[in-house]
Amino acid sequence: MSFSEKEKHFHHLGLSNSSLNWSRHLLMQRSQVTSLFGADALWRKGYTGAKVKMAIFDTRIRADHPHFRNIKERTNWTNEDTLNDNLGHGTFVAGVIAGEDAECLGFAPDTEIYAFRVFTDAQVSYTSWFLDAFNYAIAINMDVLNLSIGGPDYLDLPFVEKVWEITANNIIMVSAIGNDGPLYGTLNNPADQSDVIGVGGIDYSDHIASFSSRGMSIEVLLSAPSFYYGRVKPDVVAYGREIMGSKISTGCKQLSGTSVASPVVAGVVCLLVSIIPENRRKEIPDHPTQMIYHIL
């Protein structure tokens, strides 16, 4: 597994279409990606992700980070004896989902954050760490799980089968499709699995970002007759260029990549799940992309 992001310095993008609305203009001036999805309309109605349990499998978050209202639990599944995020990746992802800083707002600031540290400071992880962490996510009844990570090994059967178990327990899994584009057949696991919302990236002209992986699912291509082309992925795309998110200690920064687009979708999902009464949240459609297609 590896991270899926590319850090870039901010630069102003020229507008090619005069019909772009005012929220798009604001975003070009380092405003909020939340404005493009109309999140503020739900905030005004009192929906802010409250009582939604969000699992972030990444590099952790500082317990006292000023951007977050509701860090419920931080767990470490690695062989390093630390609970902090020393790389910044997990903190950034959490900020896109639930940050409340005025410069880099997240979609669902009242979401209950459960930070799972599954990567070391050297960006190393193992299937066994994920399996243990997945089991715990099931045990504590998560609602949504974000994986801004991925890898090419779709034949890691223990991992693949545990993902099936996660989604069979009605946990909505969102994952980055990968940054190995623009060629087809470059999908990353687990975003290439049928029960996972695989997220690709677009730019502010609504074009697929060149880095965004795409194509048919490879394992079907290898096992099926030549006339059968596999599953189309990604399932959805979201803005993945120069998105604002939280730094390790304080302040905001920009990153680009499908690992940025993934928490955009995960944040939207948390916001939408908070609209559903708690006693009905596990009645979400069998395939979670049904809900996402309806919204996006």
mmCIF file with all atom_site columns, C-alpha atoms in Angstrom, residues 37-153:
data_model
loop_
_atom_site.group_PDB
_atom_site.id
_atom_site.type_symbol
_atom_site.label_atom_id
_atom_site.label_alt_id
_atom_site.label_comp_id
_atom_site.label_asym_id
_atom_site.label_entity_id
_atom_site.label_seq_id
_atom_site.pdbx_PDB_ins_code
_atom_site.Cartn_x
_atom_site.Cartn_y
_atom_site.Cartn_z
_atom_site.occupancy
_atom_site.B_iso_or_equiv
_atom_site.pdbx_formal_charge
_atom_site.auth_seq_id
_atom_site.auth_comp_id
_atom_site.auth_asym_id
_atom_site.auth_atom_id
_atom_site.pdbx_PDB_model_num
ATOM 1   C CA . PHE A 1 37  ? -21.068 20.835 -3.172 1.00 0.00 ? 37  PHE A CA 1
ATOM 2   C CA . GLY A 1 38  ? -23.527 23.123 -1.392 1.00 0.00 ? 38  GLY A CA 1
ATOM 3   C CA . ALA A 1 39  ? -22.510 21.908 2.056  1.00 0.00 ? 39  ALA A CA 1
ATOM 4   C CA . ASP A 1 40  ? -23.427 25.247 3.602  1.00 0.00 ? 40  ASP A CA 1
ATOM 5   C CA . ALA A 1 41  ? -27.076 24.658 2.669  1.00 0.00 ? 41  ALA A CA 1
ATOM 6   C CA . LEU A 1 42  ? -27.117 21.573 4.900  1.00 0.00 ? 42  LEU A CA 1
ATOM 7   C CA . TRP A 1 43  ? -25.147 23.344 7.638  1.00 0.00 ? 43  TRP A CA 1
ATOM 8   C CA . ARG A 1 44  ? -27.861 26.023 7.779  1.00 0.00 ? 44  ARG A CA 1
ATOM 9   C CA . LYS A 1 45  ? -30.402 23.264 8.388  1.00 0.00 ? 45  LYS A CA 1
ATOM 10  C CA . GLY A 1 46  ? -28.366 21.933 11.276 1.00 0.00 ? 46  GLY A CA 1
ATOM 11  C CA . TYR A 1 47  ? -26.741 18.961 9.533  1.00 0.00 ? 47  TYR A CA 1
ATOM 12  C CA . THR A 1 48  ? -23.024 18.904 10.304 1.00 0.00 ? 48  THR A CA 1
ATOM 13  C CA . GLY A 1 49  ? -22.153 15.217 10.564 1.00 0.00 ? 49  GLY A CA 1
ATOM 14  C CA . ALA A 1 50  ? -23.184 14.839 14.210 1.00 0.00 ? 50  ALA A CA 1
ATOM 15  C CA . LYS A 1 51  ? -23.187 11.277 15.616 1.00 0.00 ? 51  LYS A CA 1
ATOM 16  C CA . VAL A 1 52  ? -21.629 9.853  12.441 1.00 0.00 ? 52  VAL A CA 1
ATOM 17  C CA . LYS A 1 53  ? -18.674 7.562  13.213 1.00 0.00 ? 53  LYS A CA 1
ATOM 18  C CA . MET A 1 54  ? -15.890 8.195  10.708 1.00 0.00 ? 54  MET A CA 1
ATOM 19  C CA . ALA A 1 55  ? -12.872 5.857  10.552 1.00 0.00 ? 55  ALA A CA 1
ATOM 20  C CA . ILE A 1 56  ? -9.747  7.364  8.962  1.00 0.00 ? 56  ILE A CA 1
ATOM 21  C CA . PHE A 1 57  ? -7.118  4.735  8.154  1.00 0.00 ? 57  PHE A CA 1
ATOM 22  C CA . ASP A 1 58  ? -3.952  6.737  7.694  1.00 0.00 ? 58  ASP A CA 1
ATOM 23  C CA . THR A 1 59  ? -1.134  8.310  9.740  1.00 0.00 ? 59  THR A CA 1
ATOM 24  C CA . ARG A 1 60  ? -3.150  9.592  12.722 1.00 0.00 ? 60  ARG A CA 1
ATOM 25  C CA . ILE A 1 61  ? -3.929  13.074 14.090 1.00 0.00 ? 61  ILE A CA 1
ATOM 26  C CA . ARG A 1 62  ? -2.689  15.059 17.072 1.00 0.00 ? 62  ARG A CA 1
ATOM 27  C CA . ALA A 1 63  ? -5.096  14.699 20.005 1.00 0.00 ? 63  ALA A CA 1
ATOM 28  C CA . ASP A 1 64  ? -5.162  18.461 20.648 1.00 0.00 ? 64  ASP A CA 1
ATOM 29  C CA . HIS A 1 65  ? -5.244  19.637 17.035 1.00 0.00 ? 65  HIS A CA 1
ATOM 30  C CA . PRO A 1 66  ? -7.177  22.945 16.971 1.00 0.00 ? 66  PRO A CA 1
ATOM 31  C CA . HIS A 1 67  ? -9.007  22.174 13.698 1.00 0.00 ? 67  HIS A CA 1
ATOM 32  C CA . PHE A 1 68  ? -11.126 19.324 15.069 1.00 0.00 ? 68  PHE A CA 1
ATOM 33  C CA . ARG A 1 69  ? -14.107 19.364 17.401 1.00 0.00 ? 69  ARG A CA 1
ATOM 34  C CA . ASN A 1 70  ? -14.701 15.696 17.945 1.00 0.00 ? 70  ASN A CA 1
ATOM 35  C CA . ILE A 1 71  ? -11.724 13.317 17.909 1.00 0.00 ? 71  ILE A CA 1
ATOM 36  C CA . LYS A 1 72  ? -13.277 10.342 19.698 1.00 0.00 ? 72  LYS A CA 1
ATOM 37  C CA . GLU A 1 73  ? -10.408 7.859  19.586 1.00 0.00 ? 73  GLU A CA 1
ATOM 38  C CA . ARG A 1 74  ? -6.882  7.389  18.234 1.00 0.00 ? 74  ARG A CA 1
ATOM 39  C CA . THR A 1 75  ? -5.485  3.901  17.866 1.00 0.00 ? 75  THR A CA 1
ATOM 40  C CA . ASN A 1 76  ? -2.078  2.684  16.723 1.00 0.00 ? 76  ASN A CA 1
ATOM 41  C CA . TRP A 1 77  ? -1.840  -0.545 14.712 1.00 0.00 ? 77  TRP A CA 1
ATOM 42  C CA . THR A 1 78  ? 1.823   -0.218 13.694 1.00 0.00 ? 78  THR A CA 1
ATOM 43  C CA . ASN A 1 79  ? 5.044   -1.338 15.387 1.00 0.00 ? 79  ASN A CA 1
ATOM 44  C CA . GLU A 1 80  ? 6.005   2.255  16.243 1.00 0.00 ? 80  GLU A CA 1
ATOM 45  C CA . ASP A 1 81  ? 5.295   3.572  19.722 1.00 0.00 ? 81  ASP A CA 1
ATOM 46  C CA . THR A 1 82  ? 3.597   6.860  18.883 1.00 0.00 ? 82  THR A CA 1
ATOM 47  C CA . LEU A 1 83  ? 0.062   8.126  18.523 1.00 0.00 ? 83  LEU A CA 1
ATOM 48  C CA . ASN A 1 84  ? 0.915   11.295 16.625 1.00 0.00 ? 84  ASN A CA 1
ATOM 49  C CA . ASP A 1 85  ? 0.963   12.071 12.910 1.00 0.00 ? 85  ASP A CA 1
ATOM 50  C CA . ASN A 1 86  ? 4.544   12.841 11.954 1.00 0.00 ? 86  ASN A CA 1
ATOM 51  C CA . LEU A 1 87  ? 3.918   12.931 8.184  1.00 0.00 ? 87  LEU A CA 1
ATOM 52  C CA . GLY A 1 88  ? 0.792   15.094 7.945  1.00 0.00 ? 88  GLY A CA 1
ATOM 53  C CA . HIS A 1 89  ? -1.130  12.878 5.548  1.00 0.00 ? 89  HIS A CA 1
ATOM 54  C CA . GLY A 1 90  ? -3.741  11.663 8.023  1.00 0.00 ? 90  GLY A CA 1
ATOM 55  C CA . THR A 1 91  ? -4.199  15.138 9.472  1.00 0.00 ? 91  THR A CA 1
ATOM 56  C CA . PHE A 1 92  ? -4.793  16.585 6.000  1.00 0.00 ? 92  PHE A CA 1
ATOM 57  C CA . VAL A 1 93  ? -7.335  13.894 5.105  1.00 0.00 ? 93  VAL A CA 1
ATOM 58  C CA . ALA A 1 94  ? -9.178  14.439 8.393  1.00 0.00 ? 94  ALA A CA 1
ATOM 59  C CA . GLY A 1 95  ? -9.223  18.181 7.733  1.00 0.00 ? 95  GLY A CA 1
ATOM 60  C CA . VAL A 1 96  ? -10.933 17.759 4.364  1.00 0.00 ? 96  VAL A CA 1
ATOM 61  C CA . ILE A 1 97  ? -13.572 15.595 6.038  1.00 0.00 ? 97  ILE A CA 1
ATOM 62  C CA . ALA A 1 98  ? -14.148 17.406 9.323  1.00 0.00 ? 98  ALA A CA 1
ATOM 63  C CA . GLY A 1 99  ? -11.882 20.441 9.766  1.00 0.00 ? 99  GLY A CA 1
ATOM 64  C CA . GLU A 1 100 ? -13.374 23.637 11.160 1.00 0.00 ? 100 GLU A CA 1
ATOM 65  C CA . ASP A 1 101 ? -10.624 26.155 10.449 1.00 0.00 ? 101 ASP A CA 1
ATOM 66  C CA . ALA A 1 102 ? -11.977 29.088 8.434  1.00 0.00 ? 102 ALA A CA 1
ATOM 67  C CA . GLU A 1 103 ? -9.255  28.749 5.799  1.00 0.00 ? 103 GLU A CA 1
ATOM 68  C CA . CYS A 1 104 ? -9.728  25.012 5.186  1.00 0.00 ? 104 CYS A CA 1
ATOM 69  C CA . LEU A 1 105 ? -13.225 23.950 6.150  1.00 0.00 ? 105 LEU A CA 1
ATOM 70  C CA . GLY A 1 106 ? -14.203 20.305 6.099  1.00 0.00 ? 106 GLY A CA 1
ATOM 71  C CA . PHE A 1 107 ? -17.606 18.997 5.115  1.00 0.00 ? 107 PHE A CA 1
ATOM 72  C CA . ALA A 1 108 ? -18.808 17.547 8.413  1.00 0.00 ? 108 ALA A CA 1
ATOM 73  C CA . PRO A 1 109 ? -17.158 19.283 11.389 1.00 0.00 ? 109 PRO A CA 1
ATOM 74  C CA . ASP A 1 110 ? -19.226 17.443 14.020 1.00 0.00 ? 110 ASP A CA 1
ATOM 75  C CA . THR A 1 111 ? -18.361 13.987 12.706 1.00 0.00 ? 111 THR A CA 1
ATOM 76  C CA . GLU A 1 112 ? -16.916 11.638 15.317 1.00 0.00 ? 112 GLU A CA 1
ATOM 77  C CA . ILE A 1 113 ? -13.353 10.982 14.165 1.00 0.00 ? 113 ILE A CA 1
ATOM 78  C CA . TYR A 1 114 ? -11.720 7.624  14.845 1.00 0.00 ? 114 TYR A CA 1
ATOM 79  C CA . ALA A 1 115 ? -8.101  7.861  13.702 1.00 0.00 ? 115 ALA A CA 1
ATOM 80  C CA . PHE A 1 116 ? -6.435  4.535  12.887 1.00 0.00 ? 116 PHE A CA 1
ATOM 81  C CA . ARG A 1 117 ? -2.653  4.723  12.543 1.00 0.00 ? 117 ARG A CA 1
ATOM 82  C CA . VAL A 1 118 ? -1.825  2.008  10.003 1.00 0.00 ? 118 VAL A CA 1
ATOM 83  C CA . PHE A 1 119 ? 1.315   3.539  8.462  1.00 0.00 ? 119 PHE A CA 1
ATOM 84  C CA . THR A 1 120 ? 4.709   4.135  10.043 1.00 0.00 ? 120 THR A CA 1
ATOM 85  C CA . ASP A 1 121 ? 6.689   7.332  9.622  1.00 0.00 ? 121 ASP A CA 1
ATOM 86  C CA . ALA A 1 122 ? 8.505   5.566  6.775  1.00 0.00 ? 122 ALA A CA 1
ATOM 87  C CA . GLN A 1 123 ? 5.131   4.970  5.049  1.00 0.00 ? 123 GLN A CA 1
ATOM 88  C CA . VAL A 1 124 ? 5.327   1.237  5.721  1.00 0.00 ? 124 VAL A CA 1
ATOM 89  C CA . SER A 1 125 ? 2.293   -0.924 6.427  1.00 0.00 ? 125 SER A CA 1
ATOM 90  C CA . TYR A 1 126 ? 1.367   -4.611 6.447  1.00 0.00 ? 126 TYR A CA 1
ATOM 91  C CA . THR A 1 127 ? -1.789  -6.548 5.657  1.00 0.00 ? 127 THR A CA 1
ATOM 92  C CA . SER A 1 128 ? -1.915  -7.884 9.224  1.00 0.00 ? 128 SER A CA 1
ATOM 93  C CA . TRP A 1 129 ? -2.106  -4.342 10.614 1.00 0.00 ? 129 TRP A CA 1
ATOM 94  C CA . PHE A 1 130 ? -5.029  -3.541 8.341  1.00 0.00 ? 130 PHE A CA 1
ATOM 95  C CA . LEU A 1 131 ? -6.823  -6.783 9.217  1.00 0.00 ? 131 LEU A CA 1
ATOM 96  C CA . ASP A 1 132 ? -6.616  -6.066 12.947 1.00 0.00 ? 132 ASP A CA 1
ATOM 97  C CA . ALA A 1 133 ? -7.736  -2.466 12.446 1.00 0.00 ? 133 ALA A CA 1
ATOM 98  C CA . PHE A 1 134 ? -10.597 -3.511 10.151 1.00 0.00 ? 134 PHE A CA 1
ATOM 99  C CA . ASN A 1 135 ? -11.801 -5.983 12.774 1.00 0.00 ? 135 ASN A CA 1
ATOM 100 C CA . TYR A 1 136 ? -11.852 -3.220 15.372 1.00 0.00 ? 136 TYR A CA 1
ATOM 101 C CA . ALA A 1 137 ? -13.753 -0.893 13.012 1.00 0.00 ? 137 ALA A CA 1
ATOM 102 C CA . ILE A 1 138 ? -16.400 -3.582 12.640 1.00 0.00 ? 138 ILE A CA 1
ATOM 103 C CA . ALA A 1 139 ? -16.529 -4.199 16.391 1.00 0.00 ? 139 ALA A CA 1
ATOM 104 C CA . ILE A 1 140 ? -17.144 -0.529 17.251 1.00 0.00 ? 140 ILE A CA 1
ATOM 105 C CA . ASN A 1 141 ? -19.723 -0.141 14.493 1.00 0.00 ? 141 ASN A CA 1
ATOM 106 C CA . MET A 1 142 ? -18.244 2.523  12.209 1.00 0.00 ? 142 MET A CA 1
ATOM 107 C CA . ASP A 1 143 ? -20.536 4.279  9.718  1.00 0.00 ? 143 ASP A CA 1
ATOM 108 C CA . VAL A 1 144 ? -17.973 5.436  7.129  1.00 0.00 ? 144 VAL A CA 1
ATOM 109 C CA . LEU A 1 145 ? -14.353 4.449  6.477  1.00 0.00 ? 145 LEU A CA 1
ATOM 110 C CA . ASN A 1 146 ? -11.882 6.420  4.337  1.00 0.00 ? 146 ASN A CA 1
ATOM 111 C CA . LEU A 1 147 ? -8.763  4.916  2.774  1.00 0.00 ? 147 LEU A CA 1
ATOM 112 C CA . SER A 1 148 ? -6.687  7.556  0.994  1.00 0.00 ? 148 SER A CA 1
ATOM 113 C CA . ILE A 1 149 ? -4.229  4.805  0.184  1.00 0.00 ? 149 ILE A CA 1
ATOM 114 C CA . GLY A 1 150 ? -3.968  2.015  -2.341 1.00 0.00 ? 150 GLY A CA 1
ATOM 115 C CA . GLY A 1 151 ? -1.804  -0.568 -3.991 1.00 0.00 ? 151 GLY A CA 1
ATOM 116 C CA . PRO A 1 152 ? -1.660  -2.715 -7.124 1.00 0.00 ? 152 PRO A CA 1
ATOM 117 C CA . ASP A 1 153 ? -1.995  -6.076 -5.341 1.00 0.00 ? 153 ASP A CA 1
#
